[in-house]
C-alpha positions in Angstrom: 11.9 22.5 -2.0 15.1 20.4 -2.5 17.2 19.0 0.3 19.7 21.6 1.6 22.2 19.0 2.2 22.0 18.0 -1.6 22.5 21.5 -2.4 25.6 21.7 -0.2 27.0 18.3 -1.3 26.3 18.2 -5.1 25.3 21.6 -6.4 26.6 20.6 -9.9 23.8 17.9 -9.9 21.3 20.6 -8.9 22.4 22.9 -11.6 22.5 20.1 -14.3 18.9 19.0 -13.4 17.9 22.7 -13.9 19.3 22.7 -17.2 17.8 19.5 -18.2 14.3 20.7 -17.1 15.0 24.1 -18.8 13.4 25.8 -16.0 14.7 28.4 -13.5 17.7 30.6 -13.0 21.0 28.7 -12.3 21.9 31.8 -10.1 19.4 30.6 -7.5 21.9 27.9 -6.6 24.6 30.3 -6.0 22.3 32.7 -3.9 21.1 29.8 -1.9 24.6 28.6 -1.1 25.9 32.1 -0.2 22.8 32.6 2.1 23.4 29.4 3.6 27.1 30.0 4.2 26.5 33.6 5.7 23.6 32.2 7.8 25.7 29.4 9.3 28.6 31.9 10.0 26.0 34.4 11.6 24.5 31.6 13.8 27.9 30.3 14.9 28.7 33.9 16.0 25.4 34.3 17.5 25.8 31.1 19.5 29.1 32.4 20.8 27.7 35.6 21.9 24.7 34.1 23.6 27.1 31.9 25.4 29.1 34.8 26.6 25.8 36.7 27.5 25.0 33.7 29.8 28.5 33.6 31.4 28.3 37.6 32.2 24.9 37.0 33.8 26.4 34.4 36.1 29.3 36.6 36.9 27.3 39.9 37.4 24.4 38.3 39.5 26.7 37.5 42.7 28.7 40.8 42.4 25.3 42.8 42.5 24.0 40.7 45.2 27.2 41.3 47.2 26.8 45.1 46.4 30.2 45.2 44.4 28.7 47.6 41.8 32.0 49.2 40.8 33.5 45.6 40.2 30.3 44.8 38.1 30.3 48.0 36.1 32.7 47.0 33.4 30.8 43.5 33.0 27.5 45.3 32.8 28.9 47.5 30.0 30.0 44.4 28.2 26.6 42.7 28.7 24.9 45.7 27.1 27.3 45.6 24.1 26.8 41.8 23.8 22.9 42.0 24.1 23.1 44.8 21.3 25.2 42.4 19.1 22.8 39.4 19.8 19.7 41.6 18.9 21.4 42.7 15.5 22.6 39.2 14.8 19.2 37.6 15.3 17.8 40.2 12.9 20.5 39.2 10.4 19.7 35.5 10.9 16.0 36.2 10.2 17.0 38.1 7.0 19.2 35.5 5.9 16.6 32.8 6.7 14.1 34.6 4.3 16.9 35.1 1.6 17.7 31.4 1.8 14.0 30.3 1.7 13.3 32.6 -1.4 16.4 31.1 -3.2 15.4 27.5 -2.3 11.9 28.1 -3.7 13.3 29.1 -6.9 15.2 25.8 -7.4 13.2 23.1 -9.1 13.0 19.6 -7.9 15.9 17.5 -9.5 14.8 14.9 -12.1 15.0 11.1 -11.3 17.6 9.2 -12.9 15.2 7.2 -15.2 13.8 10.4 -16.8 15.0 10.9 -20.5 16.9 14.1 -20.9 15.6 16.4 -23.7 12.4 18.4 -24.9 9.1 17.2 -25.9 10.5 15.2 -28.8 12.4 13.0 -26.3 9.3 12.0 -24.4 9.2 8.2 -24.2 6.4 6.1 -25.4 5.8 3.3 -22.9 2.8 1.5 -24.2 -0.5 1.9 -26.3 -3.8 0.3 -25.2 -7.0 -0.3 -27.1 -8.0 0.0 -30.9 -8.5 3.4 -32.5 -12.0 3.4 -34.0 -12.5 3.3 -37.9 -15.3 5.0 -39.6 -17.1 4.8 -43.1 -18.0 8.5 -42.8 -16.1 11.7 -41.9 -16.0 11.8 -38.0 -16.9 15.1 -36.5 -15.0 16.9 -33.9 -16.5 17.0 -30.4 -17.5 20.8 -30.6 -19.8 20.1 -33.6 -21.1 17.0 -32.0 -21.7 19.0 -28.7 -23.7 21.7 -30.6 -25.6 19.2 -32.5 -26.9 17.4 -29.5 -27.2 20.5 -27.4 -24.6 19.2 -24.8 -22.4 22.3 -24.3 -23.1 25.9 -24.8 -19.8 27.8 -25.4 -21.4 31.0 -26.6 -23.7 31.6 -23.6 -20.7 30.6 -21.2 -18.7 33.4 -23.0 -21.6 35.8 -22.5 -22.0 35.0 -18.8 -18.4 34.7 -17.8 -16.1 34.6 -20.5 -14.3 32.3 -23.2 -13.3 28.8 -21.6 -16.3 28.8 -19.3 -18.9 26.6 -20.9 -22.4 25.5 -19.7 -23.2 21.9 -19.8 -26.8 21.2 -20.7 -29.1 18.3 -20.6 -27.2 15.1 -21.0 -24.0 17.1 -21.4 -24.6 18.1 -17.7 -25.6 14.4 -16.7 -22.5 13.2 -18.4 -20.3 15.3 -16.3 -21.9 14.2 -13.2 -21.7 10.5 -14.2 -18.1 10.7 -15.1 -17.2 12.2 -11.6 -19.3 9.5 -9.8 -17.6 6.8 -11.9 -14.0 8.1 -11.3 -14.6 8.5 -7.6 -16.3 5.0 -7.3 -13.0 3.6 -9.1 -10.9 5.4 -6.8 -12.6 4.3 -3.6 -12.6 0.8 -4.8 -9.1 1.0 -5.1 -8.6 2.1 -1.4 -8.6 5.9 -1.5 -10.6 7.9 1.1 -12.8 10.4 -0.6 -12.3 14.0 0.4 -14.6 16.9 -0.5 -12.1 19.8 -0.5 -12.4 23.7 -0.4 -12.0 25.1 -3.8 -10.2 28.2 -2.4 -6.9 28.2 -0.9 -4.5 30.6 0.9 -0.9 31.5 -0.3 0.6 29.0 2.0 -1.2 26.1 0.5 -0.1 27.4 -3.0 3.4 27.5 -1.9 3.1 24.0 -0.2 2.4 22.3 -3.5 4.6 24.6 -5.6 2.1 26.5 -7.6 3.3 29.5 -5.8 5.5 31.6 -6.4 6.1 29.9 -9.8 2.7 29.8 -11.4 0.9 32.8 -9.8 0.2 34.2 -13.3 -2.0 31.1 -14.2 -3.9 31.2 -10.9 -7.0 33.3 -10.2 -6.8 35.3 -7.3 -9.4 36.6 -5.1 -7.8 39.8 -4.1 -10.3 41.0 -1.4 -9.4 37.9 0.8 -5.9 37.1 -0.6 -7.1 33.6 -1.5 -6.7 31.5 -4.9 -9.0 29.4 -6.8 -7.7 25.9 -7.0 -6.0 24.9 -10.2 -6.4 21.3 -9.1 -7.4 19.3 -5.9 -4.0 18.5 -5.6 -3.4 21.7 -3.6 -6.0 21.3 -0.9 -5.6 17.6 -0.6 -1.9 17.7 -0.2 -2.1 20.7 2.2 -4.7 18.9 4.3 -1.6 17.4 6.2 0.5 20.5 6.2 2.7 21.1 9.3 1.8 17.6 10.7 3.9 14.7 11.8 2.4 11.4 11.1 2.4 8.3 13.2 4.7 5.5 12.0 1.8 3.3 11.2 -0.1 6.0 9.2 1.5 5.6 5.8 0.6 5.1 3.0 -2.3 7.6 2.9 -4.5 7.7 -0.1 -7.0 10.5 -0.9 -9.3 11.0 -3.8 -11.3 14.2 -4.4 -13.3 16.0 -7.1 -13.2 19.7 -7.5 -13.8 22.2 -10.4 -10.3 23.6 -11.4 -9.6 27.0 -12.4 -6.6 28.1 -14.8 -6.0 31.3 -16.5 -4.3 29.5 -19.3 -2.5 32.7 -20.5 -0.7 32.6 -23.8 -2.8 29.5 -25.0 -4.1 29.7 -28.6 -4.8 27.9 -31.8 -6.2 24.4 -32.2 -5.3 23.3 -28.6 -8.0 25.7 -27.2 -10.8 24.8 -29.6 -13.9 23.5 -27.8 -13.2 21.6 -24.8 -9.5 21.1 -25.4 -8.5 24.0 -23.1 -10.6 25.5 -20.6 -10.5 28.1 -17.7 -12.9 26.0 -15.6 -13.1 22.2 -15.9 -13.9 19.4 -13.5 -11.3 16.7 -12.3 -11.0 13.9 -10.0 -7.5 13.9 -8.3 -5.6 11.1 -6.7 -3.1 11.9 -3.9 -0.7 9.7 -1.9 1.6 10.4 1.0 4.1 7.4 1.4 7.5 6.3 2.9 10.3 7.6 0.7 11.7 4.2 0.1 8.3 3.1 -1.3 7.6 6.0 -3.5 8.4 4.8 -6.9 6.4 1.4 -6.3 3.6 3.7 -5.5 4.1 5.8 -8.6 3.6 2.6 -10.6 0.4 1.8 -8.6 -1.0 5.2 -9.1 -0.3 5.1 -12.8 -2.2 1.9 -12.9 -5.1 3.4 -10.9 -5.3 6.3 -13.6 -5.1 3.9 -16.4 -7.8 1.8 -15.0 -10.2 4.8 -15.2 -9.4 5.3 -19.0 -9.8 1.4 -19.6 -13.3 1.5 -17.7 -14.3 3.8 -20.7 -12.9 1.6 -23.4 -10.9 4.5 -24.8 -7.7 3.9 -26.8 -4.8 5.7 -25.1 -1.0 5.7 -24.8 1.3 6.3 -21.8 4.4 8.5 -22.1 7.3 8.8 -19.7 8.0 12.8 -19.9 11.4 14.0 -20.8 13.1 16.5 -18.6 12.2 19.3 -20.7 8.6 18.6 -20.3 8.5 18.4 -16.5 7.5 21.2 -14.3 9.1 22.8 -11.3 7.9 20.3 -8.8 8.0 16.8 -10.5 10.8 14.3 -10.3 9.3 12.0 -12.7 5.8 12.2 -14.6 3.8 9.7 -16.8 1.1 11.3 -19.3 -1.9 9.4 -20.4 -3.4 10.5 -23.7 -6.6 9.4 -25.3 -7.2 9.1 -29.1 -9.3 11.9 -30.5 -11.0 10.5 -33.6 -12.6 13.5 -34.7 -9.3 15.6 -34.3 -7.0 12.9 -35.4 -4.6 13.4 -32.4 -3.8 12.3 -29.0 -5.3 14.4 -26.1 -3.6 14.4 -22.6 -6.2 13.3 -19.8 -3.9 12.7 -16.9 -0.4 13.4 -15.5 0.8 10.9 -12.7 3.9 12.4 -10.9 6.1 11.6 -8.1 7.3 14.9 -6.2 9.5 12.8 -3.8 10.0 15.1 -0.8 9.9 18.5 -2.7 6.3 19.3 -1.7 6.7 17.7 1.8 9.4 20.1 2.7 7.5 23.1 1.3 4.3 21.9 3.1 6.1 20.6 6.2 4.5 17.1 6.1 6.5 14.5 8.1 6.3 11.2 9.6 8.0 9.1 12.3 9.6 5.9 10.8 9.3 4.2 14.3 8.2 5.4 17.8 10.8 7.9 19.2 12.7 8.4 16.1 13.3 11.7 14.5 10.6 12.8 11.9 11.4 12.6 8.3 9.6 14.1 5.2 7.2 12.0 3.5 7.2 11.5 -0.3 4.0 12.9 -2.0 2.6 11.9 -5.5 -0.6 12.8 -7.4 -2.3 12.1 -10.6 -5.5 12.8 -12.5 -8.0 10.2 -12.2 -9.3 11.8 -14.4 -9.8 15.3 -16.0 -13.1 15.5 -17.8 -13.0 17.9 -20.8 -10.8 15.8 -23.0 -12.4 12.6 -21.8 -15.8 14.0 -22.9 -14.1 15.0 -26.2 -12.8 11.5 -26.9 -16.2 9.9 -25.8 -18.1 12.0 -28.3 -15.7 11.7 -31.2 -14.9 7.9 -30.7 -18.4 6.9 -30.0 -20.1 8.7 -32.9 -22.2 6.8 -35.3 -23.2 7.1 -39.0 -26.7 8.0 -38.1 -25.3 11.0 -36.1 -25.9 9.5 -32.5 -23.0 8.8 -29.9 -22.9 5.5 -28.0 -21.6 5.5 -24.5 -19.4 2.8 -23.1 -21.2 0.3 -20.9 -19.7 1.1 -17.5 -20.5 4.9 -18.0 -23.9 4.2 -19.4 -24.8 2.4 -16.3 -24.0 5.5 -14.1 -25.5 7.8 -16.5 -28.7 6.4 -17.0 -28.5 6.5 -20.8 -26.4 4.6 -23.2 -26.9 6.9 -26.4 -26.8 10.6 -27.1 -29.3 11.7 -29.9 
């Protein structure tokens, strides 16, 4: 949720950012400003009536005590009228609070000044790392390699659940387990506290991180219990501190956690959904930080480096992009994407998004800290990044590591965890 003071002071900046992101209805700004104005007017009137109510009580009490009922009668009548008006205004303020909150939830986070403006074609290439593999044979896509070596069973997954819910079998399953262990080890070595989080969350948690009400169509909902399967560990890890005020020396806080992730991916089609490219259930290690506002962009660079370190540990060629405004979601102020090279598909595959949300999530989840003992609480800044998402990492490992004899060689760091260095 954006800062209400920013909305009041510079609504044009908020509208311009919405236009740059190509997200949301600009009329939400006007609805929020109107609700805010009417609410403040109602609160001012309510305060005046409550003050008068107190004055009347102080006048009526002595008169009634002295038995001067006739003299107190008109004051009692006024007190009853004021009491009814107070009750009516209190209800009006509650309704305006709800109207204002709904309008504020519909306004996306303004972009950071360093974000390039435009659509996907305006994404900024910042760096490339590693060398793309070359082959003296036609490299296979990962879905053919997975079938050849019995690593992933898409057909039985579709039979048991549906498309996008594969089985991992034998070395395919061991590879998943090894990657999760490696990524968690890398994170804890970098100072993150490992957290095993629930994979079901309530509506307040979805609102806290911004998945709700914006992305409810992409989330799996357990209707009987009104719970949601997590689309990412970002949701439970960020909401771990919801409605809390942190001590001055508590920040920064770094959490890492592994969860399966569940996404409906409605509307996805074509080559982007072939094989492991886009699944409804997949595994991911998430990195989350809670930091002081003045330090958050330094932490964004550190978090980016942590995610890149995981890709580098696997020796995969990758590139880093700064996403343009039109490629950002509702909640992000700035995002880096990391994409690995897919030799069998001949294209780049996104494996991590690293984002600064500034105070947007913290306002929604009400996560605050005291800058110093006795000072007024302020909202923290939250950041997160994939460290990493497994499906496309597995795609790149299989496609880039394939050999002329049909086997697949694993990178040394991963082989040490998996217990095998070659598939096939």
